[in-house]
GROMACS .gro file of C-alpha atoms in nm:
model
  316
    1UNK     CA    1   3.426  -6.582  -0.722
    2UNK     CA    2   3.515  -6.316  -0.872
    3UNK     CA    3   3.618  -5.909  -0.832
    4UNK     CA    4   3.314  -5.632  -0.773
    5UNK     CA    5   3.173  -5.341  -0.700
    6UNK     CA    6   2.952  -5.247  -0.351
    7UNK     CA    7   2.703  -4.998  -0.298
    8UNK     CA    8   2.427  -4.947  -0.013
    9UNK     CA    9   2.165  -4.759  -0.214
   10UNK     CA   10   1.997  -4.508   0.070
   11UNK     CA   11   1.660  -4.549  -0.093
   12UNK     CA   12   1.420  -4.754  -0.384
   13UNK     CA   13   1.501  -4.433  -0.614
   14UNK     CA   14   1.826  -4.439  -0.603
   15UNK     CA   15   1.821  -4.834  -0.569
   16UNK     CA   16   1.694  -4.834  -0.939
   17UNK     CA   17   1.859  -4.589  -1.126
   18UNK     CA   18   2.178  -4.730  -0.997
   19UNK     CA   19   2.116  -5.037  -1.068
   20UNK     CA   20   2.014  -4.907  -1.438
   21UNK     CA   21   2.289  -4.714  -1.503
   22UNK     CA   22   2.540  -4.989  -1.361
   23UNK     CA   23   2.682  -5.222  -1.613
   24UNK     CA   24   2.663  -5.543  -1.471
   25UNK     CA   25   2.404  -5.471  -1.153
   26UNK     CA   26   2.262  -5.690  -0.955
   27UNK     CA   27   2.087  -5.667  -0.597
   28UNK     CA   28   2.103  -5.854  -0.343
   29UNK     CA   29   1.908  -5.900   0.010
   30UNK     CA   30   1.967  -6.238   0.174
   31UNK     CA   31   2.206  -6.355  -0.125
   32UNK     CA   32   2.119  -6.680  -0.035
   33UNK     CA   33   2.085  -6.781  -0.479
   34UNK     CA   34   2.273  -6.512  -0.568
   35UNK     CA   35   2.625  -6.619  -0.311
   36UNK     CA   36   2.589  -6.939  -0.411
   37UNK     CA   37   2.583  -6.922  -0.807
   38UNK     CA   38   2.813  -6.628  -0.792
   39UNK     CA   39   3.091  -6.837  -0.603
   40UNK     CA   40   3.056  -7.131  -0.898
   41UNK     CA   41   3.032  -6.834  -1.113
   42UNK     CA   42   2.694  -6.893  -1.282
   43UNK     CA   43   2.590  -6.525  -1.137
   44UNK     CA   44   2.923  -6.300  -1.206
   45UNK     CA   45   2.744  -5.977  -1.150
   46UNK     CA   46   2.967  -5.656  -1.201
   47UNK     CA   47   2.851  -5.461  -0.879
   48UNK     CA   48   2.645  -5.535  -0.599
   49UNK     CA   49   2.321  -5.321  -0.458
   50UNK     CA   50   2.215  -5.383  -0.113
   51UNK     CA   51   1.914  -5.272  -0.141
   52UNK     CA   52   1.858  -5.514   0.280
   53UNK     CA   53   1.848  -5.089   0.410
   54UNK     CA   54   1.478  -5.018   0.241
   55UNK     CA   55   1.203  -5.031   0.440
   56UNK     CA   56   1.147  -5.303   0.274
   57UNK     CA   57   0.936  -5.538   0.529
   58UNK     CA   58   0.634  -5.504   0.707
   59UNK     CA   59   0.362  -5.712   0.656
   60UNK     CA   60   0.054  -5.434   0.725
   61UNK     CA   61  -0.342  -5.443   0.531
   62UNK     CA   62  -0.454  -5.284   0.237
   63UNK     CA   63  -0.759  -5.084   0.132
   64UNK     CA   64  -0.959  -5.422  -0.058
   65UNK     CA   65  -0.861  -5.644   0.273
   66UNK     CA   66  -0.575  -5.824   0.101
   67UNK     CA   67  -0.265  -5.774   0.243
   68UNK     CA   68   0.083  -5.641   0.146
   69UNK     CA   69   0.461  -5.781   0.193
   70UNK     CA   70   0.731  -5.578   0.133
   71UNK     CA   71   0.986  -5.759   0.005
   72UNK     CA   72   1.198  -5.739   0.217
   73UNK     CA   73   1.028  -5.980   0.500
   74UNK     CA   74   1.181  -6.294   0.586
   75UNK     CA   75   1.078  -6.593   0.515
   76UNK     CA   76   1.096  -6.722   0.877
   77UNK     CA   77   0.945  -6.370   0.986
   78UNK     CA   78   0.661  -6.479   0.702
   79UNK     CA   79   0.564  -6.797   0.763
   80UNK     CA   80   0.506  -6.677   1.151
   81UNK     CA   81   0.288  -6.376   1.098
   82UNK     CA   82  -0.068  -6.442   1.238
   83UNK     CA   83  -0.287  -6.260   0.960
   84UNK     CA   84  -0.105  -6.486   0.730
   85UNK     CA   85  -0.168  -6.801   0.972
   86UNK     CA   86  -0.460  -6.758   1.007
   87UNK     CA   87  -0.621  -6.605   0.650
   88UNK     CA   88  -0.309  -6.791   0.367
   89UNK     CA   89  -0.260  -7.113   0.594
   90UNK     CA   90  -0.096  -7.278   0.214
   91UNK     CA   91   0.198  -6.959   0.184
   92UNK     CA   92   0.287  -7.023   0.562
   93UNK     CA   93   0.269  -7.376   0.500
   94UNK     CA   94   0.489  -7.398   0.176
   95UNK     CA   95   0.761  -7.156   0.332
   96UNK     CA   96   0.791  -7.349   0.621
   97UNK     CA   97   0.833  -7.657   0.361
   98UNK     CA   98   1.128  -7.534   0.225
   99UNK     CA   99   1.524  -7.444   0.233
  100UNK     CA  100   1.610  -7.549   0.639
  101UNK     CA  101   1.593  -7.240   0.937
  102UNK     CA  102   1.875  -7.059   0.915
  103UNK     CA  103   1.771  -7.002   0.582
  104UNK     CA  104   1.469  -6.837   0.595
  105UNK     CA  105   1.619  -6.661   0.833
  106UNK     CA  106   1.770  -6.462   0.588
  107UNK     CA  107   1.562  -6.526   0.266
  108UNK     CA  108   1.372  -6.282   0.135
  109UNK     CA  109   1.004  -6.267  -0.010
  110UNK     CA  110   1.145  -6.069  -0.307
  111UNK     CA  111   1.479  -6.317  -0.354
  112UNK     CA  112   1.227  -6.587  -0.317
  113UNK     CA  113   1.080  -6.505  -0.672
  114UNK     CA  114   1.402  -6.494  -0.739
  115UNK     CA  115   1.612  -6.802  -0.708
  116UNK     CA  116   1.712  -7.000  -0.974
  117UNK     CA  117   1.685  -7.292  -1.036
  118UNK     CA  118   1.904  -7.676  -0.914
  119UNK     CA  119   1.890  -7.771  -1.296
  120UNK     CA  120   2.181  -8.020  -1.223
  121UNK     CA  121   2.300  -7.867  -1.600
  122UNK     CA  122   2.273  -7.517  -1.481
  123UNK     CA  123   2.450  -7.530  -1.166
  124UNK     CA  124   2.728  -7.780  -1.371
  125UNK     CA  125   2.981  -7.531  -1.549
  126UNK     CA  126   3.185  -7.771  -1.852
  127UNK     CA  127   2.747  -7.888  -1.981
  128UNK     CA  128   2.594  -7.657  -2.186
  129UNK     CA  129   2.278  -7.519  -2.066
  130UNK     CA  130   2.051  -7.221  -2.266
  131UNK     CA  131   1.985  -7.107  -1.907
  132UNK     CA  132   2.336  -7.030  -1.771
  133UNK     CA  133   2.487  -6.981  -2.103
  134UNK     CA  134   2.255  -6.834  -2.410
  135UNK     CA  135   2.253  -7.124  -2.753
  136UNK     CA  136   2.410  -7.347  -2.604
  137UNK     CA  137   2.181  -7.578  -2.598
  138UNK     CA  138   1.995  -7.806  -2.283
  139UNK     CA  139   2.219  -8.107  -2.153
  140UNK     CA  140   1.980  -8.231  -1.949
  141UNK     CA  141   1.727  -8.331  -2.242
  142UNK     CA  142   1.927  -8.617  -2.371
  143UNK     CA  143   2.088  -8.660  -1.947
  144UNK     CA  144   1.963  -8.745  -1.659
  145UNK     CA  145   1.664  -8.568  -1.625
  146UNK     CA  146   1.469  -8.720  -1.262
  147UNK     CA  147   1.413  -8.429  -1.087
  148UNK     CA  148   1.308  -8.172  -1.424
  149UNK     CA  149   0.990  -8.045  -1.560
  150UNK     CA  150   0.732  -8.289  -1.708
  151UNK     CA  151   0.566  -7.896  -1.796
  152UNK     CA  152   0.586  -7.561  -1.942
  153UNK     CA  153   0.894  -7.774  -2.111
  154UNK     CA  154   1.096  -7.619  -2.461
  155UNK     CA  155   1.307  -7.813  -2.669
  156UNK     CA  156   1.583  -7.577  -2.529
  157UNK     CA  157   1.525  -7.626  -2.176
  158UNK     CA  158   1.338  -7.885  -1.866
  159UNK     CA  159   1.499  -7.695  -1.548
  160UNK     CA  160   1.220  -7.661  -1.293
  161UNK     CA  161   1.101  -7.387  -1.142
  162UNK     CA  162   1.198  -7.403  -0.728
  163UNK     CA  163   1.047  -7.208  -0.495
  164UNK     CA  164   0.791  -7.309  -0.275
  165UNK     CA  165   0.650  -6.966  -0.161
  166UNK     CA  166   0.620  -6.906  -0.550
  167UNK     CA  167   0.336  -7.205  -0.578
  168UNK     CA  168   0.121  -7.062  -0.285
  169UNK     CA  169   0.106  -6.697  -0.397
  170UNK     CA  170   0.005  -6.817  -0.743
  171UNK     CA  171  -0.206  -7.074  -0.542
  172UNK     CA  172  -0.388  -6.663  -0.396
  173UNK     CA  173  -0.321  -6.505  -0.763
  174UNK     CA  174  -0.080  -6.262  -0.609
  175UNK     CA  175   0.083  -5.920  -0.750
  176UNK     CA  176   0.429  -5.873  -0.820
  177UNK     CA  177   0.476  -5.435  -0.690
  178UNK     CA  178   0.826  -5.303  -0.891
  179UNK     CA  179   0.974  -4.919  -0.897
  180UNK     CA  180   1.171  -4.913  -1.119
  181UNK     CA  181   1.457  -4.564  -1.223
  182UNK     CA  182   1.196  -4.346  -1.411
  183UNK     CA  183   0.964  -4.316  -1.097
  184UNK     CA  184   0.687  -4.559  -1.238
  185UNK     CA  185   0.555  -4.828  -1.099
  186UNK     CA  186   0.382  -5.139  -1.171
  187UNK     CA  187   0.210  -5.493  -1.061
  188UNK     CA  188   0.249  -5.701  -1.194
  189UNK     CA  189   0.020  -6.135  -1.243
  190UNK     CA  190   0.185  -6.380  -1.063
  191UNK     CA  191   0.066  -6.553  -1.318
  192UNK     CA  192   0.245  -6.343  -1.554
  193UNK     CA  193   0.533  -6.296  -1.366
  194UNK     CA  194   0.738  -6.624  -1.408
  195UNK     CA  195   0.842  -6.710  -1.784
  196UNK     CA  196   0.826  -7.012  -2.017
  197UNK     CA  197   1.155  -7.111  -2.122
  198UNK     CA  198   1.017  -7.120  -2.457
  199UNK     CA  199   1.315  -7.035  -2.674
  200UNK     CA  200   1.485  -6.833  -2.417
  201UNK     CA  201   1.549  -7.032  -2.112
  202UNK     CA  202   1.759  -6.718  -1.944
  203UNK     CA  203   1.478  -6.487  -1.991
  204UNK     CA  204   1.310  -6.585  -1.635
  205UNK     CA  205   1.093  -6.357  -1.543
  206UNK     CA  206   0.894  -5.972  -1.660
  207UNK     CA  207   1.114  -5.767  -1.472
  208UNK     CA  208   1.226  -5.473  -1.684
  209UNK     CA  209   1.648  -5.423  -1.625
  210UNK     CA  210   1.705  -5.249  -1.295
  211UNK     CA  211   1.319  -5.323  -1.186
  212UNK     CA  212   1.308  -5.334  -0.855
  213UNK     CA  213   1.003  -5.555  -0.652
  214UNK     CA  214   0.870  -5.403  -0.390
  215UNK     CA  215   0.666  -5.619  -0.223
  216UNK     CA  216   0.352  -5.860  -0.319
  217UNK     CA  217   0.001  -5.817  -0.260
  218UNK     CA  218  -0.262  -6.099  -0.164
  219UNK     CA  219  -0.612  -5.994  -0.233
  220UNK     CA  220  -0.870  -6.093  -0.026
  221UNK     CA  221  -0.862  -6.465   0.227
  222UNK     CA  222  -0.992  -6.739   0.014
  223UNK     CA  223  -1.082  -6.913   0.414
  224UNK     CA  224  -1.202  -7.214   0.346
  225UNK     CA  225  -0.967  -7.568   0.318
  226UNK     CA  226  -0.571  -7.458   0.364
  227UNK     CA  227  -0.280  -7.730   0.286
  228UNK     CA  228   0.070  -7.730   0.170
  229UNK     CA  229   0.170  -8.080  -0.029
  230UNK     CA  230   0.521  -8.166  -0.051
  231UNK     CA  231   0.718  -8.541  -0.199
  232UNK     CA  232   1.063  -8.493  -0.218
  233UNK     CA  233   1.347  -8.681  -0.144
  234UNK     CA  234   1.358  -8.633   0.206
  235UNK     CA  235   1.237  -8.469   0.470
  236UNK     CA  236   1.410  -8.190   0.495
  237UNK     CA  237   1.657  -7.950   0.368
  238UNK     CA  238   1.554  -8.071   0.009
  239UNK     CA  239   1.366  -7.934  -0.372
  240UNK     CA  240   1.047  -8.047  -0.422
  241UNK     CA  241   0.954  -8.400  -0.665
  242UNK     CA  242   0.596  -8.267  -0.599
  243UNK     CA  243   0.415  -7.985  -0.427
  244UNK     CA  244   0.050  -7.934  -0.500
  245UNK     CA  245  -0.092  -7.642  -0.304
  246UNK     CA  246  -0.464  -7.636  -0.263
  247UNK     CA  247  -0.698  -7.457  -0.091
  248UNK     CA  248  -1.138  -7.639  -0.071
  249UNK     CA  249  -1.248  -7.303  -0.009
  250UNK     CA  250  -1.633  -7.320   0.187
  251UNK     CA  251  -1.783  -7.206  -0.167
  252UNK     CA  252  -1.699  -7.552  -0.299
  253UNK     CA  253  -1.446  -7.330  -0.562
  254UNK     CA  254  -1.122  -7.580  -0.508
  255UNK     CA  255  -0.834  -7.480  -0.657
  256UNK     CA  256  -0.475  -7.649  -0.669
  257UNK     CA  257  -0.147  -7.503  -0.753
  258UNK     CA  258   0.210  -7.698  -0.788
  259UNK     CA  259   0.528  -7.714  -0.730
  260UNK     CA  260   0.832  -7.914  -0.819
  261UNK     CA  261   0.641  -8.070  -1.179
  262UNK     CA  262   0.616  -7.770  -1.396
  263UNK     CA  263   0.979  -7.511  -1.562
  264UNK     CA  264   0.711  -7.226  -1.309
  265UNK     CA  265   0.469  -7.203  -1.027
  266UNK     CA  266   0.227  -7.474  -1.158
  267UNK     CA  267  -0.169  -7.407  -1.237
  268UNK     CA  268  -0.408  -7.397  -1.453
  269UNK     CA  269  -0.810  -7.454  -1.408
  270UNK     CA  270  -0.850  -7.702  -1.592
  271UNK     CA  271  -0.779  -7.826  -1.264
  272UNK     CA  272  -0.942  -7.621  -1.101
  273UNK     CA  273  -1.266  -7.719  -1.273
  274UNK     CA  274  -1.243  -8.082  -1.188
  275UNK     CA  275  -1.167  -8.095  -0.862
  276UNK     CA  276  -1.519  -8.240  -0.747
  277UNK     CA  277  -1.514  -8.608  -0.995
  278UNK     CA  278  -1.185  -8.649  -0.759
  279UNK     CA  279  -0.810  -8.572  -0.691
  280UNK     CA  280  -0.747  -8.857  -1.001
  281UNK     CA  281  -0.929  -8.600  -1.283
  282UNK     CA  282  -0.729  -8.328  -1.108
  283UNK     CA  283  -0.490  -8.473  -1.221
  284UNK     CA  284  -0.544  -8.593  -1.587
  285UNK     CA  285  -0.702  -8.241  -1.594
  286UNK     CA  286  -0.294  -8.138  -1.460
  287UNK     CA  287  -0.117  -8.327  -1.618
  288UNK     CA  288  -0.258  -8.336  -2.003
  289UNK     CA  289   0.043  -8.096  -2.199
  290UNK     CA  290   0.231  -8.343  -2.018
  291UNK     CA  291   0.597  -8.441  -2.179
  292UNK     CA  292   0.819  -8.643  -1.961
  293UNK     CA  293   1.162  -8.790  -2.035
  294UNK     CA  294   1.134  -9.143  -1.957
  295UNK     CA  295   1.430  -9.061  -1.572
  296UNK     CA  296   1.072  -8.873  -1.449
  297UNK     CA  297   0.781  -8.984  -1.642
  298UNK     CA  298   0.721  -9.097  -1.256
  299UNK     CA  299   0.594  -8.774  -1.116
  300UNK     CA  300   0.272  -8.811  -1.383
  301UNK     CA  301   0.152  -9.105  -1.103
  302UNK     CA  302   0.349  -8.938  -0.799
  303UNK     CA  303   0.103  -8.573  -0.852
  304UNK     CA  304  -0.172  -8.853  -0.835
  305UNK     CA  305  -0.083  -9.034  -0.475
  306UNK     CA  306  -0.029  -8.665  -0.382
  307UNK     CA  307  -0.311  -8.474  -0.509
  308UNK     CA  308  -0.513  -8.821  -0.297
  309UNK     CA  309  -0.364  -8.811  -0.054
  310UNK     CA  310  -0.503  -8.419  -0.031
  311UNK     CA  311  -0.882  -8.569  -0.083
  312UNK     CA  312  -0.798  -8.822   0.204
  313UNK     CA  313  -0.693  -8.579   0.378
  314UNK     CA  314  -0.950  -8.328   0.327
  315UNK     CA  315  -1.211  -8.582   0.375
  316UNK     CA  316  -1.340  -8.527   0.027
   0.00000   0.00000   0.00000
């Protein structure tokens, strides 16, 4: 690990200003992903800003009937919250499907949104990777790509997005709330927060330099049956090969979001529109733009089978 300096922010404004004025600064909360990347010298921040003491660890109702989740709420606490379990059950289930109990105790809502891909070529510093070193190429394109993305890919990157929580938030149409050094605040729709790789896979989200995530806001509950199904190589502590988040709403408005198969949490209106036609139709609509490799083409069949299992569970 390379040397770095450290400071503890006393306020959101101080944290954002320090990040904006300190070259190579990064925020740190749980550090469950960042510290691993620092040990491998994939991430080499010159300065860490500790944001753990900013009071962003509360879950509160909003005036619009939704829920505001502080960026520092730990994954364990969010999954166990009674309102989340009752009204946003898909989020609780997605969180419990991720990582391990020890990691969920440390990992935060904001950090989970920012976790980086687990593509093996990103982690192997001997290999070319446009995320790690822009312009160096993508080793995965002609390499072993079994775990990687089939949707949202480009000639520069086929790395899959790793988060379970973000898939559920995409399904729920969450907003990501932020603060900047100039005092401005904004809310970014989760659909726009994570970016497709295109020609710039190292730019992974819509945050501006120094911008700090302060909370995630959920709209009013959807009701209905919430399901999160994750298919992986082992029963726990593994990332998704395919995951499907679904809400079978009482008003008949079913919606789906997908993980493990795309470069960002994936949702397409065509899949929702096909819901009444059954699992096979949903899979066909969701995967219409898939670009699989010879190693991960099985994810198309696995997605269809995962959707079929959800329909059987729902009794649809």
